[in-house]
CSV table of C-alpha atoms in Angstrom, one decimal:
chain,number,residue,atom,x,y,z
F,8,UNK,CA,98.2,77.5,122.0
F,9,UNK,CA,96.8,80.4,120.0
F,10,UNK,CA,93.4,80.0,118.4
F,11,UNK,CA,91.7,82.7,116.3
F,12,UNK,CA,88.3,83.9,117.6
F,13,UNK,CA,85.1,82.4,116.3
F,14,UNK,CA,84.5,85.3,114.0
F,15,UNK,CA,87.3,83.9,111.7
F,16,UNK,CA,86.1,80.3,111.6
F,17,UNK,CA,85.0,78.9,108.3
F,18,UNK,CA,86.8,81.5,106.2
F,19,UNK,CA,89.3,80.6,103.6
F,20,UNK,CA,92.7,81.5,104.9
F,21,UNK,CA,95.1,83.6,102.8
F,22,UNK,CA,96.5,80.1,103.4
F,23,UNK,CA,96.4,79.0,100.1
F,24,UNK,CA,99.6,80.3,101.7
F,25,UNK,CA,100.6,76.7,102.6
F,26,UNK,CA,99.9,75.4,99.1
F,27,UNK,CA,101.0,78.6,97.5
F,28,UNK,CA,98.1,78.5,95.1
F,29,UNK,CA,97.7,82.2,94.8
F,30,UNK,CA,101.4,82.5,94.1
F,31,UNK,CA,101.3,80.5,90.9
F,32,UNK,CA,100.5,82.4,87.7
F,33,UNK,CA,99.5,80.5,84.6
F,34,UNK,CA,100.7,83.2,82.4
F,35,UNK,CA,104.2,83.3,83.8
F,36,UNK,CA,106.8,83.5,81.0
F,37,UNK,CA,104.3,83.2,78.2
F,38,UNK,CA,105.1,85.8,75.6
F,39,UNK,CA,105.8,88.5,78.1
F,40,UNK,CA,108.7,90.8,78.4
F,41,UNK,CA,110.0,92.6,81.5
F,42,UNK,CA,112.6,95.4,81.1
F,43,UNK,CA,115.3,96.9,83.3
F,44,UNK,CA,115.4,99.7,80.8
F,45,UNK,CA,114.6,100.2,77.1
F,46,UNK,CA,117.6,98.2,75.9
F,47,UNK,CA,118.0,95.4,78.5
F,48,UNK,CA,115.4,92.6,78.4
F,49,UNK,CA,115.0,90.5,81.5
F,50,UNK,CA,112.9,87.8,79.7
F,51,UNK,CA,113.4,86.5,76.2
F,52,UNK,CA,110.5,86.8,73.8
F,53,UNK,CA,109.8,83.1,74.3
F,54,UNK,CA,109.5,83.7,78.1
F,55,UNK,CA,112.7,82.0,79.0
F,56,UNK,CA,114.5,83.8,81.8
F,57,UNK,CA,117.9,85.0,80.7
F,58,UNK,CA,119.3,85.5,84.2
F,59,UNK,CA,121.0,82.2,85.0
F,60,UNK,CA,124.4,80.7,84.2
F,61,UNK,CA,124.9,78.0,81.6
F,62,UNK,CA,127.9,75.9,80.8
F,63,UNK,CA,130.7,78.2,79.8
F,64,UNK,CA,134.5,78.2,80.1
F,65,UNK,CA,134.4,81.4,82.1
F,66,UNK,CA,131.7,80.2,84.5
F,67,UNK,CA,132.8,82.3,87.4
F,68,UNK,CA,132.5,85.5,85.5
F,69,UNK,CA,129.1,84.5,84.1
F,70,UNK,CA,127.8,83.6,87.5
F,71,UNK,CA,128.8,87.0,88.9
F,72,UNK,CA,127.3,88.8,85.9
F,73,UNK,CA,124.1,86.9,86.1
F,74,UNK,CA,123.8,87.3,89.9
F,75,UNK,CA,124.2,91.0,89.5
F,76,UNK,CA,121.7,91.0,86.6
F,77,UNK,CA,118.9,89.2,88.4
F,78,UNK,CA,119.4,91.2,91.5
F,79,UNK,CA,119.2,94.4,89.5
F,80,UNK,CA,115.9,93.1,87.9
F,81,UNK,CA,114.3,92.4,91.3
F,82,UNK,CA,115.4,95.8,92.7
F,83,UNK,CA,114.2,97.5,89.6
F,84,UNK,CA,110.7,96.0,89.9
F,85,UNK,CA,110.7,96.7,93.6
F,86,UNK,CA,111.5,100.4,93.1
F,87,UNK,CA,108.6,100.6,90.6
F,88,UNK,CA,106.3,98.8,93.1
F,89,UNK,CA,105.8,96.0,90.6
F,90,UNK,CA,105.2,93.3,93.3
F,91,UNK,CA,103.7,90.7,91.1
F,92,UNK,CA,106.7,90.9,88.7
F,93,UNK,CA,109.1,90.6,91.7
F,94,UNK,CA,107.3,87.4,92.8
F,95,UNK,CA,107.3,86.0,89.3
F,96,UNK,CA,111.0,86.6,89.1
F,97,UNK,CA,111.7,84.9,92.4
F,98,UNK,CA,109.4,81.9,91.6
F,99,UNK,CA,111.2,81.4,88.3
F,100,UNK,CA,114.5,81.2,90.2
F,101,UNK,CA,112.9,78.8,92.7
F,102,UNK,CA,111.7,76.4,89.9
F,103,UNK,CA,115.2,76.4,88.6
F,104,UNK,CA,116.7,75.7,92.0
F,105,UNK,CA,118.6,79.0,91.9
F,106,UNK,CA,116.7,81.0,94.5
F,107,UNK,CA,118.7,82.3,97.5
F,108,UNK,CA,116.4,84.4,99.6
F,109,UNK,CA,119.4,85.5,101.7
F,110,UNK,CA,120.3,87.8,98.8
F,111,UNK,CA,116.8,89.3,98.6
F,112,UNK,CA,115.9,92.5,100.3
F,113,UNK,CA,113.1,91.3,102.6
F,114,UNK,CA,112.3,94.5,104.5
F,115,UNK,CA,112.1,96.5,101.2
F,116,UNK,CA,109.5,94.1,99.8
F,117,UNK,CA,107.4,94.1,102.9
F,118,UNK,CA,107.6,97.9,103.0
F,119,UNK,CA,106.3,98.1,99.4
F,120,UNK,CA,103.5,95.7,100.4
F,121,UNK,CA,102.5,98.0,103.3
F,122,UNK,CA,102.4,101.0,101.0
F,123,UNK,CA,100.1,99.1,98.5
F,124,UNK,CA,98.2,97.2,101.2
F,125,UNK,CA,99.2,94.1,99.3
F,126,UNK,CA,98.6,91.4,101.9
F,127,UNK,CA,98.4,88.5,99.5
F,128,UNK,CA,101.7,89.3,97.9
F,129,UNK,CA,103.3,89.6,101.3
F,130,UNK,CA,102.1,86.1,102.2
F,131,UNK,CA,103.4,84.8,98.9
F,132,UNK,CA,106.8,86.3,99.5
F,133,UNK,CA,107.0,84.8,103.0
F,134,UNK,CA,106.3,81.4,101.5
F,135,UNK,CA,109.5,81.7,99.5
F,136,UNK,CA,111.6,82.1,102.6
F,137,UNK,CA,112.9,78.7,103.7
F,138,UNK,CA,113.1,79.3,107.4
F,139,UNK,CA,111.2,82.4,108.3
F,140,UNK,CA,112.0,84.0,111.7
F,141,UNK,CA,110.0,86.0,114.1
F,142,UNK,CA,111.3,89.1,112.4
F,143,UNK,CA,109.9,87.8,109.1
F,144,UNK,CA,106.5,87.2,110.7
F,145,UNK,CA,106.6,90.6,112.4
F,146,UNK,CA,107.1,92.2,109.0
F,147,UNK,CA,104.2,90.2,107.6
F,148,UNK,CA,102.0,91.1,110.5
F,149,UNK,CA,102.8,94.8,109.9
F,150,UNK,CA,101.4,94.5,106.4
F,151,UNK,CA,98.2,93.1,107.7
F,152,UNK,CA,98.0,95.8,110.3
F,153,UNK,CA,98.5,98.6,107.7
F,154,UNK,CA,95.8,97.0,105.6
F,155,UNK,CA,93.5,96.6,108.6
F,156,UNK,CA,93.3,92.9,107.7
F,157,UNK,CA,92.5,91.1,111.0
F,158,UNK,CA,91.9,87.8,109.3
F,159,UNK,CA,95.3,87.9,107.7
F,160,UNK,CA,96.8,88.9,111.0
F,161,UNK,CA,95.4,85.7,112.6
F,162,UNK,CA,96.8,83.7,109.8
F,163,UNK,CA,100.2,85.0,110.6
F,164,UNK,CA,99.8,83.8,114.2
F,165,UNK,CA,98.9,80.3,112.9
F,166,UNK,CA,102.0,80.3,110.7
F,167,UNK,CA,104.1,81.2,113.7
F,168,UNK,CA,102.8,78.2,115.5
F,169,UNK,CA,103.4,75.9,112.5
F,170,UNK,CA,107.0,77.2,112.3
F,171,UNK,CA,107.5,76.0,115.9
F,172,UNK,CA,108.1,79.6,117.1
F,173,UNK,CA,106.6,81.5,120.1
F,174,UNK,CA,104.9,84.8,119.3
F,175,UNK,CA,106.6,87.7,121.0
F,176,UNK,CA,105.2,90.9,122.5
F,177,UNK,CA,105.6,92.8,119.2
F,178,UNK,CA,103.5,90.2,117.3
F,179,UNK,CA,100.7,90.2,119.8
F,180,UNK,CA,100.7,94.0,120.1
F,181,UNK,CA,100.5,94.4,116.3
F,182,UNK,CA,97.6,91.8,116.2
F,183,UNK,CA,95.8,93.8,118.9
F,184,UNK,CA,96.4,97.0,117.0
F,185,UNK,CA,95.0,95.4,113.8
F,186,UNK,CA,91.9,94.3,115.7
F,187,UNK,CA,91.6,97.9,117.1
F,188,UNK,CA,91.8,99.4,113.7
F,189,UNK,CA,89.1,97.0,112.5
F,190,UNK,CA,86.8,98.0,115.3
F,191,UNK,CA,87.0,94.5,116.9
F,192,UNK,CA,87.2,95.6,120.6
F,193,UNK,CA,86.1,92.3,122.1
F,194,UNK,CA,88.5,90.3,119.9
F,195,UNK,CA,91.5,92.5,120.8
F,196,UNK,CA,90.8,91.8,124.5
F,197,UNK,CA,90.7,88.1,123.8
F,198,UNK,CA,94.1,88.4,122.1
F,199,UNK,CA,95.4,90.3,125.1
F,200,UNK,CA,94.2,87.6,127.5
F,201,UNK,CA,95.7,84.9,125.3
F,202,UNK,CA,99.0,86.9,125.3
F,203,UNK,CA,99.0,87.0,129.1
F,204,UNK,CA,98.1,83.3,129.4
F,205,UNK,CA,101.0,82.5,127.1
F,206,UNK,CA,103.2,84.4,129.6
F,207,UNK,CA,104.2,87.1,127.2
F,208,UNK,CA,104.6,90.3,129.1
F,209,UNK,CA,102.6,93.2,127.6
F,210,UNK,CA,104.4,96.5,127.3
F,211,UNK,CA,103.3,100.2,127.0
F,212,UNK,CA,102.7,99.8,123.3
F,213,UNK,CA,100.4,96.8,124.0
F,214,UNK,CA,98.3,98.8,126.4
F,215,UNK,CA,98.4,101.8,124.1
F,216,UNK,CA,96.9,99.7,121.3
F,217,UNK,CA,94.2,98.4,123.6
F,218,UNK,CA,93.3,101.9,124.8
F,219,UNK,CA,93.4,103.3,121.3
F,220,UNK,CA,91.0,100.6,120.1
F,221,UNK,CA,88.6,101.4,122.9
F,222,UNK,CA,88.9,105.1,122.1
F,223,UNK,CA,88.1,104.6,118.5
F,224,UNK,CA,85.0,102.6,119.5
F,225,UNK,CA,83.9,105.2,122.1
F,226,UNK,CA,84.2,102.6,124.9
F,227,UNK,CA,85.6,104.8,127.6
F,228,UNK,CA,85.0,102.4,130.5
F,229,UNK,CA,87.0,99.7,128.7
F,230,UNK,CA,89.8,102.2,127.9
F,231,UNK,CA,90.2,103.1,131.6
F,232,UNK,CA,89.9,99.4,132.5
F,233,UNK,CA,93.0,98.7,130.3
F,234,UNK,CA,94.7,101.7,131.8
F,235,UNK,CA,94.0,100.4,135.3
F,236,UNK,CA,95.6,97.0,134.4
F,237,UNK,CA,98.6,98.8,133.0
F,238,UNK,CA,99.1,100.8,136.2
F,239,UNK,CA,98.7,97.7,138.3
F,240,UNK,CA,101.5,96.0,136.4
F,241,UNK,CA,103.7,99.1,137.0
F,242,UNK,CA,104.0,99.8,133.3
F,243,UNK,CA,104.6,103.5,132.8
F,244,UNK,CA,102.2,105.2,130.4
F,245,UNK,CA,103.5,107.4,127.6
F,246,UNK,CA,102.0,110.3,125.7
F,247,UNK,CA,100.3,108.0,123.2
F,248,UNK,CA,98.4,106.3,126.1
F,249,UNK,CA,97.3,109.6,127.6
F,250,UNK,CA,96.2,111.0,124.3
F,251,UNK,CA,94.2,107.8,123.6
F,252,UNK,CA,92.5,108.2,127.0
F,253,UNK,CA,91.7,111.9,126.3
F,254,UNK,CA,90.3,110.9,122.9
F,255,UNK,CA,88.1,108.3,124.5
F,256,UNK,CA,86.8,110.8,127.1
F,257,UNK,CA,86.1,113.3,124.4
F,258,UNK,CA,84.1,110.9,122.3
F,259,UNK,CA,81.9,109.9,125.2
F,260,UNK,CA,81.4,113.5,126.3
F,261,UNK,CA,83.4,113.1,129.5
F,262,UNK,CA,85.1,116.5,129.2
F,263,UNK,CA,86.0,116.9,132.9
F,264,UNK,CA,87.6,113.4,132.9
F,265,UNK,CA,89.6,114.3,129.9
F,266,UNK,CA,91.1,117.3,131.8
F,267,UNK,CA,91.8,114.9,134.7
F,268,UNK,CA,93.8,112.8,132.4
F,269,UNK,CA,95.7,115.9,131.2
F,270,UNK,CA,96.5,116.8,134.9
F,271,UNK,CA,97.7,113.2,135.6
F,272,UNK,CA,99.8,113.3,132.4
F,273,UNK,CA,101.6,116.4,133.6
F,274,UNK,CA,101.9,115.2,137.2
F,275,UNK,CA,104.0,112.2,136.3
F,276,UNK,CA,107.4,111.8,137.9
F,277,UNK,CA,108.8,113.0,134.6
F,278,UNK,CA,106.0,115.3,133.4
F,279,UNK,CA,104.7,114.6,129.9
F,280,UNK,CA,103.9,117.7,128.0
F,281,UNK,CA,100.9,117.9,125.7
F,282,UNK,CA,101.5,117.8,121.9
F,283,UNK,CA,99.2,118.7,118.9
F,284,UNK,CA,97.3,115.4,119.4
F,285,UNK,CA,96.6,116.2,123.0
F,286,UNK,CA,95.4,119.7,122.2
F,287,UNK,CA,93.3,118.5,119.3
F,288,UNK,CA,91.6,115.8,121.4
F,289,UNK,CA,90.9,118.2,124.2
F,290,UNK,CA,89.5,120.9,121.8
F,291,UNK,CA,87.3,118.3,120.1
F,292,UNK,CA,86.0,117.2,123.5
F,293,UNK,CA,85.2,120.8,124.5
F,294,UNK,CA,83.6,121.5,121.1
F,295,UNK,CA,81.4,118.3,121.3
F,296,UNK,CA,80.2,119.4,124.7
F,297,UNK,CA,79.6,123.0,123.5
F,298,UNK,CA,82.2,124.4,125.9
F,299,UNK,CA,83.6,127.0,123.6
F,300,UNK,CA,85.4,129.1,126.2
F,301,UNK,CA,87.2,126.1,127.5
F,302,UNK,CA,88.2,125.2,124.0
F,303,UNK,CA,89.8,128.6,123.6
F,304,UNK,CA,91.8,128.0,126.8
F,305,UNK,CA,93.0,124.7,125.4
F,306,UNK,CA,94.0,126.5,122.2
F,307,UNK,CA,96.3,128.8,124.2
F,308,UNK,CA,98.3,125.7,125.1
F,309,UNK,CA,99.7,125.8,121.6
F,310,UNK,CA,101.6,128.9,122.4
F,311,UNK,CA,102.4,127.9,126.0
F,312,UNK,CA,104.1,124.6,124.9
F,313,UNK,CA,105.3,125.8,121.5
F,314,UNK,CA,103.1,123.3,119.7
F,315,UNK,CA,102.8,123.5,115.9
F,316,UNK,CA,99.1,123.7,115.1
F,317,UNK,CA,97.4,121.7,112.5
F,318,UNK,CA,94.6,122.7,110.1
F,319,UNK,CA,92.1,120.7,112.1
């Protein structure tokens, strides 16, 4: 079973998720108006939602019109990034027993949450989904990762367990990446070992996240340790992995080792050519070590490999 590390014990989960307390708004429908445009009101002045069918001889036509109207309202709010209004609209439907989450654009809402780093709203939206799948939880996890919210990411793993699902490689990898972005190197290795113990096979992206986390923290020994495990498992490294190793070397002042990684990268069975990240990391390593001439040599790789330079 998955257990969050000790550093998250005793903290209030976003898990008012289970009770949904943060999803309920006392002011919902009280004297507020939402608009699709200047002429079409979504809520009446008294706060009663005017999106649902009532008894009428032409019930089928009304149902279709109201379905289209409420879908348009949600999509309008979503395009404007009005996540709270989206949730209020969905919760109103739920209270009236009219909510069908199969007709709601899940990926679009989670994408908007990522752009706004709206973790709480993402959890609230997930609560409204009757039977969330691994795909749902992966989308929710991606919001936590984008927001560098490691506590929220561990909450996602708990929800996966509660749903009776088994976390997949993508979920574990995104959790590791979230820990890496938050500078929690020891925690991400705990997650990695939990992943292995759960018999979930790490892939190149998993190792890339581990090495990147080590690089960001300047822990070059741990970066190469993860790289060694990766090689022992016959997982083929990609450019992201090599760039992360070079970055780790540069931050620790191991310039020669950084160039060894470059040589290894280009000596693969299918050689991996450097890109602007590779060149930038190597130049930074040379600059930090005061090796200006070597930095100029690296700069020439831009022309050699037709790399588009960056301002940095």
